[in-house]
mmCIF file of C-alpha atoms in Angstrom:
data_model
loop_
_atom_site.group_PDB
_atom_site.id
_atom_site.type_symbol
_atom_site.label_atom_id
_atom_site.label_comp_id
_atom_site.label_asym_id
_atom_site.label_seq_id
_atom_site.Cartn_x
_atom_site.Cartn_y
_atom_site.Cartn_z
ATOM 1 C CA UNK A 1466 104.059 67.062 128.939
ATOM 2 C CA UNK A 1467 104.321 67.598 132.687
ATOM 3 C CA UNK A 1468 105.787 70.904 133.900
ATOM 4 C CA UNK A 1469 107.120 71.412 137.398
ATOM 5 C CA UNK A 1470 105.943 74.757 138.733
ATOM 6 C CA UNK A 1471 108.565 76.623 140.792
ATOM 7 C CA UNK A 1472 107.780 78.170 144.144
ATOM 8 C CA UNK A 1473 107.227 81.598 142.558
ATOM 9 C CA UNK A 1474 104.441 80.963 140.006
ATOM 10 C CA UNK A 1475 103.313 84.594 139.849
ATOM 11 C CA UNK A 1476 106.776 85.774 138.900
ATOM 12 C CA UNK A 1477 107.051 83.018 136.273
ATOM 13 C CA UNK A 1478 103.673 83.908 134.798
ATOM 14 C CA UNK A 1479 104.644 87.576 134.583
ATOM 15 C CA UNK A 1480 107.918 86.729 132.865
ATOM 16 C CA UNK A 1481 106.276 84.435 130.318
ATOM 17 C CA UNK A 1482 103.549 86.999 129.595
ATOM 18 C CA UNK A 1483 106.182 89.630 128.945
ATOM 19 C CA UNK A 1484 108.044 87.326 126.553
ATOM 20 C CA UNK A 1485 104.936 86.364 124.599
ATOM 21 C CA UNK A 1486 103.396 89.858 124.446
ATOM 22 C CA UNK A 1487 106.529 91.812 123.681
ATOM 23 C CA UNK A 1488 106.465 93.124 120.117
ATOM 24 C CA UNK A 1489 109.538 93.286 117.975
ATOM 25 C CA UNK A 1490 111.108 96.717 117.384
ATOM 26 C CA UNK A 1491 110.220 96.413 113.685
ATOM 27 C CA UNK A 1492 106.553 95.724 114.473
ATOM 28 C CA UNK A 1493 106.416 98.623 116.919
ATOM 29 C CA UNK A 1494 107.875 100.840 114.206
ATOM 30 C CA UNK A 1495 105.217 99.669 111.722
ATOM 31 C CA UNK A 1496 102.397 100.244 114.201
ATOM 32 C CA UNK A 1497 103.734 103.724 114.935
ATOM 33 C CA UNK A 1498 103.841 104.518 111.225
ATOM 34 C CA UNK A 1499 100.156 103.570 110.866
ATOM 35 C CA UNK A 1500 99.237 105.528 114.002
ATOM 36 C CA UNK A 1501 100.979 108.590 112.601
ATOM 37 C CA UNK A 1502 98.660 108.489 109.580
ATOM 38 C CA UNK A 1503 95.661 108.818 111.898
ATOM 39 C CA UNK A 1504 96.918 112.004 113.541
ATOM 40 C CA UNK A 1505 95.508 114.289 110.860
ATOM 41 C CA UNK A 1506 92.957 114.326 108.055
ATOM 42 C CA UNK A 1507 94.162 113.858 104.493
ATOM 43 C CA UNK A 1508 92.903 116.210 101.825
ATOM 44 C CA UNK A 1509 92.465 115.113 98.232
ATOM 45 C CA UNK A 1510 96.001 115.995 97.063
ATOM 46 C CA UNK A 1511 97.536 114.226 100.060
ATOM 47 C CA UNK A 1512 95.382 111.151 99.503
ATOM 48 C CA UNK A 1513 96.363 110.979 95.837
ATOM 49 C CA UNK A 1514 100.043 111.267 96.731
ATOM 50 C CA UNK A 1515 99.827 108.524 99.370
ATOM 51 C CA UNK A 1516 98.037 106.091 97.077
ATOM 52 C CA UNK A 1517 100.491 106.685 94.237
ATOM 53 C CA UNK A 1518 103.470 106.273 96.578
ATOM 54 C CA UNK A 1519 102.191 102.965 97.954
ATOM 55 C CA UNK A 1520 101.457 101.687 94.461
ATOM 56 C CA UNK A 1521 105.070 102.370 93.473
ATOM 57 C CA UNK A 1522 106.421 100.774 96.653
ATOM 58 C CA UNK A 1523 104.246 97.645 96.463
ATOM 59 C CA UNK A 1524 103.659 97.016 92.745
ATOM 60 C CA UNK A 1525 102.976 93.280 93.202
ATOM 61 C CA UNK A 1526 100.259 93.822 95.808
ATOM 62 C CA UNK A 1527 98.486 96.954 94.622
ATOM 63 C CA UNK A 1528 96.542 98.332 91.712
ATOM 64 C CA UNK A 1529 95.360 101.932 91.842
ATOM 65 C CA UNK A 1530 92.537 103.072 89.593
ATOM 66 C CA UNK A 1531 89.568 105.421 89.476
ATOM 67 C CA UNK A 1532 85.958 104.389 88.857
ATOM 68 C CA UNK A 1533 85.022 107.888 87.709
ATOM 69 C CA UNK A 1534 85.078 111.533 88.727
ATOM 70 C CA UNK A 1535 83.167 113.681 91.167
ATOM 71 C CA UNK A 1536 81.081 116.695 90.190
ATOM 72 C CA UNK A 1537 84.145 118.888 90.706
ATOM 73 C CA UNK A 1538 86.312 116.568 88.623
ATOM 74 C CA UNK A 1539 88.123 114.780 91.458
ATOM 75 C CA UNK A 1540 89.015 111.129 90.914
ATOM 76 C CA UNK A 1541 87.096 108.457 92.839
ATOM 77 C CA UNK A 1542 90.163 106.417 93.718
ATOM 78 C CA UNK A 1543 90.113 102.711 94.511
ATOM 79 C CA UNK A 1544 93.060 100.733 95.815
ATOM 80 C CA UNK A 1545 92.970 97.038 94.997
ATOM 81 C CA UNK A 1546 95.056 94.821 97.264
ATOM 82 C CA UNK A 1547 95.723 91.157 96.638
ATOM 83 C CA UNK A 1548 98.691 88.826 96.613
ATOM 84 C CA UNK A 1549 99.214 86.401 93.703
ATOM 85 C CA UNK A 1550 98.994 82.817 94.960
ATOM 86 C CA UNK A 1551 100.979 81.593 91.967
ATOM 87 C CA UNK A 1552 103.349 83.382 89.550
ATOM 88 C CA UNK A 1553 101.852 85.794 87.026
ATOM 89 C CA UNK A 1554 103.290 83.807 84.124
ATOM 90 C CA UNK A 1555 101.580 80.586 85.214
ATOM 91 C CA UNK A 1556 98.827 79.181 83.003
ATOM 92 C CA UNK A 1557 96.592 78.937 86.079
ATOM 93 C CA UNK A 1558 97.151 82.490 87.309
ATOM 94 C CA UNK A 1559 94.064 84.110 85.770
ATOM 95 C CA UNK A 1560 91.829 81.201 86.785
ATOM 96 C CA UNK A 1561 92.986 81.347 90.409
ATOM 97 C CA UNK A 1562 92.493 85.137 90.523
ATOM 98 C CA UNK A 1563 88.932 84.744 89.233
ATOM 99 C CA UNK A 1564 88.138 82.291 92.032
ATOM 100 C CA UNK A 1565 89.194 84.743 94.757
ATOM 101 C CA UNK A 1566 86.222 86.343 96.551
ATOM 102 C CA UNK A 1567 86.016 90.091 95.976
ATOM 103 C CA UNK A 1568 85.414 92.372 98.975
ATOM 104 C CA UNK A 1569 84.661 96.099 98.763
ATOM 105 C CA UNK A 1570 85.077 98.878 101.352
ATOM 106 C CA UNK A 1571 83.614 102.326 100.576
ATOM 107 C CA UNK A 1572 83.983 105.281 102.953
ATOM 108 C CA UNK A 1573 83.285 109.016 103.162
ATOM 109 C CA UNK A 1574 79.992 108.864 101.234
ATOM 110 C CA UNK A 1575 78.936 111.729 103.464
ATOM 111 C CA UNK A 1576 81.757 114.215 103.050
ATOM 112 C CA UNK A 1577 81.710 115.387 106.669
ATOM 113 C CA UNK A 1578 81.830 111.828 108.046
ATOM 114 C CA UNK A 1579 85.570 111.418 107.895
ATOM 115 C CA UNK A 1580 86.467 108.605 110.296
ATOM 116 C CA UNK A 1581 85.861 105.913 107.666
ATOM 117 C CA UNK A 1582 88.011 107.832 105.198
ATOM 118 C CA UNK A 1583 90.985 107.899 107.559
ATOM 119 C CA UNK A 1584 90.481 104.342 108.832
ATOM 120 C CA UNK A 1585 90.503 102.909 105.310
ATOM 121 C CA UNK A 1586 93.628 104.912 104.413
ATOM 122 C CA UNK A 1587 95.333 103.489 107.496
ATOM 123 C CA UNK A 1588 94.018 100.004 106.679
ATOM 124 C CA UNK A 1589 95.646 100.092 103.242
ATOM 125 C CA UNK A 1590 98.961 101.069 104.803
ATOM 126 C CA UNK A 1591 98.669 98.458 107.562
ATOM 127 C CA UNK A 1592 98.004 95.631 105.111
ATOM 128 C CA UNK A 1593 100.931 96.654 102.932
ATOM 129 C CA UNK A 1594 103.404 97.097 105.788
ATOM 130 C CA UNK A 1595 102.526 93.694 107.246
ATOM 131 C CA UNK A 1596 102.030 91.758 104.019
ATOM 132 C CA UNK A 1597 105.213 89.708 104.480
ATOM 133 C CA UNK A 1598 105.719 89.674 108.242
ATOM 134 C CA UNK A 1599 102.197 88.928 109.510
ATOM 135 C CA UNK A 1600 100.826 85.494 108.610
ATOM 136 C CA UNK A 1601 97.205 86.577 109.053
ATOM 137 C CA UNK A 1602 97.608 89.574 106.747
ATOM 138 C CA UNK A 1603 99.511 87.453 104.241
ATOM 139 C CA UNK A 1604 96.750 84.836 104.235
ATOM 140 C CA UNK A 1605 94.087 87.520 103.837
ATOM 141 C CA UNK A 1606 95.823 89.074 100.827
ATOM 142 C CA UNK A 1607 96.491 85.666 99.285
ATOM 143 C CA UNK A 1608 92.895 84.464 99.512
ATOM 144 C CA UNK A 1609 90.873 87.676 99.054
ATOM 145 C CA UNK A 1610 90.601 90.354 96.382
ATOM 146 C CA UNK A 1611 90.230 93.557 98.436
ATOM 147 C CA UNK A 1612 88.988 96.854 96.985
ATOM 148 C CA UNK A 1613 89.082 100.015 99.128
ATOM 149 C CA UNK A 1614 87.580 103.380 98.161
ATOM 150 C CA UNK A 1615 88.602 105.864 100.891
ATOM 151 C CA UNK A 1616 86.308 108.615 99.612
ATOM 152 C CA UNK A 1617 83.154 108.447 97.520
ATOM 153 C CA UNK A 1618 82.512 112.145 98.180
ATOM 154 C CA UNK A 1619 85.840 113.994 97.871
ATOM 155 C CA UNK A 1620 84.050 117.262 97.025
ATOM 156 C CA UNK A 1621 82.002 117.141 100.210
ATOM 157 C CA UNK A 1622 85.102 116.431 102.274
ATOM 158 C CA UNK A 1623 86.869 119.495 100.897
ATOM 159 C CA UNK A 1624 83.808 121.637 101.725
ATOM 160 C CA UNK A 1625 83.728 120.421 105.332
ATOM 161 C CA UNK A 1626 85.323 122.298 108.192
ATOM 162 C CA UNK A 1627 87.258 120.440 110.861
ATOM 163 C CA UNK A 1628 85.651 120.795 114.276
ATOM 164 C CA UNK A 1629 82.090 121.550 113.098
ATOM 165 C CA UNK A 1630 80.779 118.139 114.127
ATOM 166 C CA UNK A 1631 77.549 119.563 115.583
ATOM 167 C CA UNK A 1632 76.853 122.086 112.832
ATOM 168 C CA UNK A 1633 73.245 121.407 111.768
ATOM 169 C CA UNK A 1634 73.898 122.973 108.370
ATOM 170 C CA UNK A 1635 75.831 119.783 107.516
ATOM 171 C CA UNK A 1636 78.085 121.627 105.073
ATOM 172 C CA UNK A 1637 80.041 118.965 103.254
ATOM 173 C CA UNK A 1638 77.669 116.119 104.058
ATOM 174 C CA UNK A 1639 76.236 116.275 100.521
ATOM 175 C CA UNK A 1640 78.172 116.533 97.297
ATOM 176 C CA UNK A 1641 78.902 119.882 95.661
ATOM 177 C CA UNK A 1642 75.422 119.907 94.087
ATOM 178 C CA UNK A 1643 73.826 119.497 97.545
ATOM 179 C CA UNK A 1644 72.659 115.927 96.934
ATOM 180 C CA UNK A 1645 72.868 113.284 99.656
ATOM 181 C CA UNK A 1646 74.700 110.458 97.860
ATOM 182 C CA UNK A 1647 73.555 107.944 100.457
ATOM 183 C CA UNK A 1648 69.983 108.453 99.253
ATOM 184 C CA UNK A 1649 70.755 108.657 95.558
ATOM 185 C CA UNK A 1650 70.861 104.917 94.828
ATOM 186 C CA UNK A 1651 67.926 102.796 93.537
ATOM 187 C CA UNK A 1652 65.687 101.330 96.218
ATOM 188 C CA UNK A 1653 63.823 97.999 96.153
ATOM 189 C CA UNK A 1654 60.808 99.843 97.559
ATOM 190 C CA UNK A 1655 60.590 102.465 94.849
ATOM 191 C CA UNK A 1656 58.044 101.829 92.125
ATOM 192 C CA UNK A 1657 59.504 100.837 88.774
ATOM 193 C CA UNK A 1658 58.251 104.084 87.249
ATOM 194 C CA UNK A 1659 59.947 106.264 89.858
ATOM 195 C CA UNK A 1660 63.168 104.264 89.558
ATOM 196 C CA UNK A 1661 63.245 104.644 85.796
ATOM 197 C CA UNK A 1662 62.055 108.254 85.891
ATOM 198 C CA UNK A 1663 60.006 107.700 82.766
ATOM 199 C CA UNK A 1664 63.053 106.696 80.720
ATOM 200 C CA UNK A 1665 63.126 103.347 78.990
ATOM 201 C CA UNK A 1666 64.994 101.296 81.576
ATOM 202 C CA UNK A 1667 67.729 103.780 82.455
ATOM 203 C CA UNK A 1668 68.466 103.342 86.183
ATOM 204 C CA UNK A 1669 71.217 105.963 85.928
ATOM 205 C CA UNK A 1670 68.951 108.768 84.773
ATOM 206 C CA UNK A 1671 68.969 111.799 87.077
ATOM 207 C CA UNK A 1672 71.570 110.421 89.460
ATOM 208 C CA UNK A 1673 74.804 112.087 90.547
ATOM 209 C CA UNK A 1674 78.134 111.438 88.849
ATOM 210 C CA UNK A 1675 79.517 109.833 91.994
ATOM 211 C CA UNK A 1676 76.514 107.507 92.323
ATOM 212 C CA UNK A 1677 76.619 106.475 88.673
ATOM 213 C CA UNK A 1678 80.335 105.723 88.886
ATOM 214 C CA UNK A 1679 79.883 103.457 91.893
ATOM 215 C CA UNK A 1680 76.812 101.755 90.403
ATOM 216 C CA UNK A 1681 78.662 100.931 87.183
ATOM 217 C CA UNK A 1682 81.643 99.686 89.193
ATOM 218 C CA UNK A 1683 79.390 97.369 91.229
ATOM 219 C CA UNK A 1684 77.728 96.044 88.082
ATOM 220 C CA UNK A 1685 81.132 95.370 86.535
ATOM 221 C CA UNK A 1686 82.598 93.424 89.477
ATOM 222 C CA UNK A 1687 81.162 90.368 91.222
ATOM 223 C CA UNK A 1688 81.604 91.532 94.801
ATOM 224 C CA UNK A 1689 80.823 88.799 97.311
ATOM 225 C CA UNK A 1690 80.596 91.193 100.241
ATOM 226 C CA UNK A 1691 80.719 94.961 100.724
ATOM 227 C CA UNK A 1692 80.680 97.461 103.553
ATOM 228 C CA UNK A 1693 80.167 101.207 103.683
ATOM 229 C CA UNK A 1694 81.698 103.158 106.569
ATOM 230 C CA UNK A 1695 79.840 106.174 107.947
ATOM 231 C CA UNK A 1696 80.435 108.261 111.077
ATOM 232 C CA UNK A 1697 78.385 109.374 114.048
ATOM 233 C CA UNK A 1698 76.169 106.899 115.888
ATOM 234 C CA UNK A 1699 77.136 103.318 116.640
ATOM 235 C CA UNK A 1700 74.817 101.412 114.329
ATOM 236 C CA UNK A 1701 74.964 98.660 111.732
ATOM 237 C CA UNK A 1702 72.550 99.107 108.830
ATOM 238 C CA UNK A 1703 72.190 96.379 106.261
ATOM 239 C CA UNK A 1704 69.809 95.435 103.424
ATOM 240 C CA UNK A 1705 67.144 96.368 103.366
ATOM 241 C CA UNK A 1706 67.592 99.565 105.378
ATOM 242 C CA UNK A 1707 64.164 100.877 104.360
ATOM 243 C CA UNK A 1708 60.524 99.888 104.070
ATOM 244 C CA UNK A 1709 57.785 100.261 101.470
ATOM 245 C CA UNK A 1710 56.148 102.982 103.591
ATOM 246 C CA UNK A 1711 59.496 104.756 104.075
ATOM 247 C CA UNK A 1712 58.866 104.574 107.828
ATOM 248 C CA UNK A 1713 61.289 103.119 110.412
ATOM 249 C CA UNK A 1714 60.629 99.406 110.244
ATOM 250 C CA UNK A 1715 62.715 96.249 110.339
ATOM 251 C CA UNK A 1716 62.910 95.026 106.746
ATOM 252 C CA UNK A 1717 64.546 91.635 106.511
ATOM 253 C CA UNK A 1718 66.317 90.593 103.318
ATOM 254 C CA UNK A 1719 66.559 86.989 102.072
ATOM 255 C CA UNK A 1720 70.075 86.857 103.611
ATOM 256 C CA UNK A 1721 68.954 88.367 106.910
ATOM 257 C CA UNK A 1722 70.619 85.751 109.147
ATOM 258 C CA UNK A 1723 73.979 86.315 107.446
ATOM 259 C CA UNK A 1724 73.714 90.100 107.698
ATOM 260 C CA UNK A 1725 72.817 89.872 111.403
ATOM 261 C CA UNK A 1726 75.856 87.649 111.978
ATOM 262 C CA UNK A 1727 78.191 90.024 110.097
ATOM 263 C CA UNK A 1728 76.768 93.101 111.831
ATOM 264 C CA UNK A 1729 77.414 91.592 115.267
#
């Protein structure tokens, strides 16, 4: 197609840009609603209320459950988001759901690293608000089984104090028993004896309730890809984020090229 350019191309370009970039009032309202969520931190009771409210509002897209409880008996909530590609009563429904790749987000493993917690809460809301109106979001929910855990360390979050970002005591970083959950999982560089702690094959022995809950959840589900959001430095750590000598060293995994691609 040939287009005749008028004598005022700059004005035309500006007008077209405005038309194409202008967002609908409804979309602006949705974006504002998500932004409002990010204006303050959400304590455990507020988080529970939000997740329950969204589950009631979007029953066909959401499933709220807990993988276990923290040391102080708080639920480790997970929101599952996915859109059925075919009706629930179809004979092929279960088969299609099984074929969907499962993706897992976990945040707030360190209780005082709260950005991931709030970002994942906002992400849940964003996906739900735009599930029908945004084709990209709709396609994502239709083709992916998404699991989001906003807080793996709810006890640590409640112990933290807003504004103490440079407090070297790191109150709230660990769980309520002062264990760093990020270093409580099995390592490929630990000896078999140290991993099993002298117990006949029990990888859960001596680990924290939060760690055990997440480990059992991972073993139950066939997650294709997972990510864990921390806070602080700008860095992407991926398997294996350790070495046999426990010294800083690049330790490539068999899927190193894929992890490098995803990290970038």
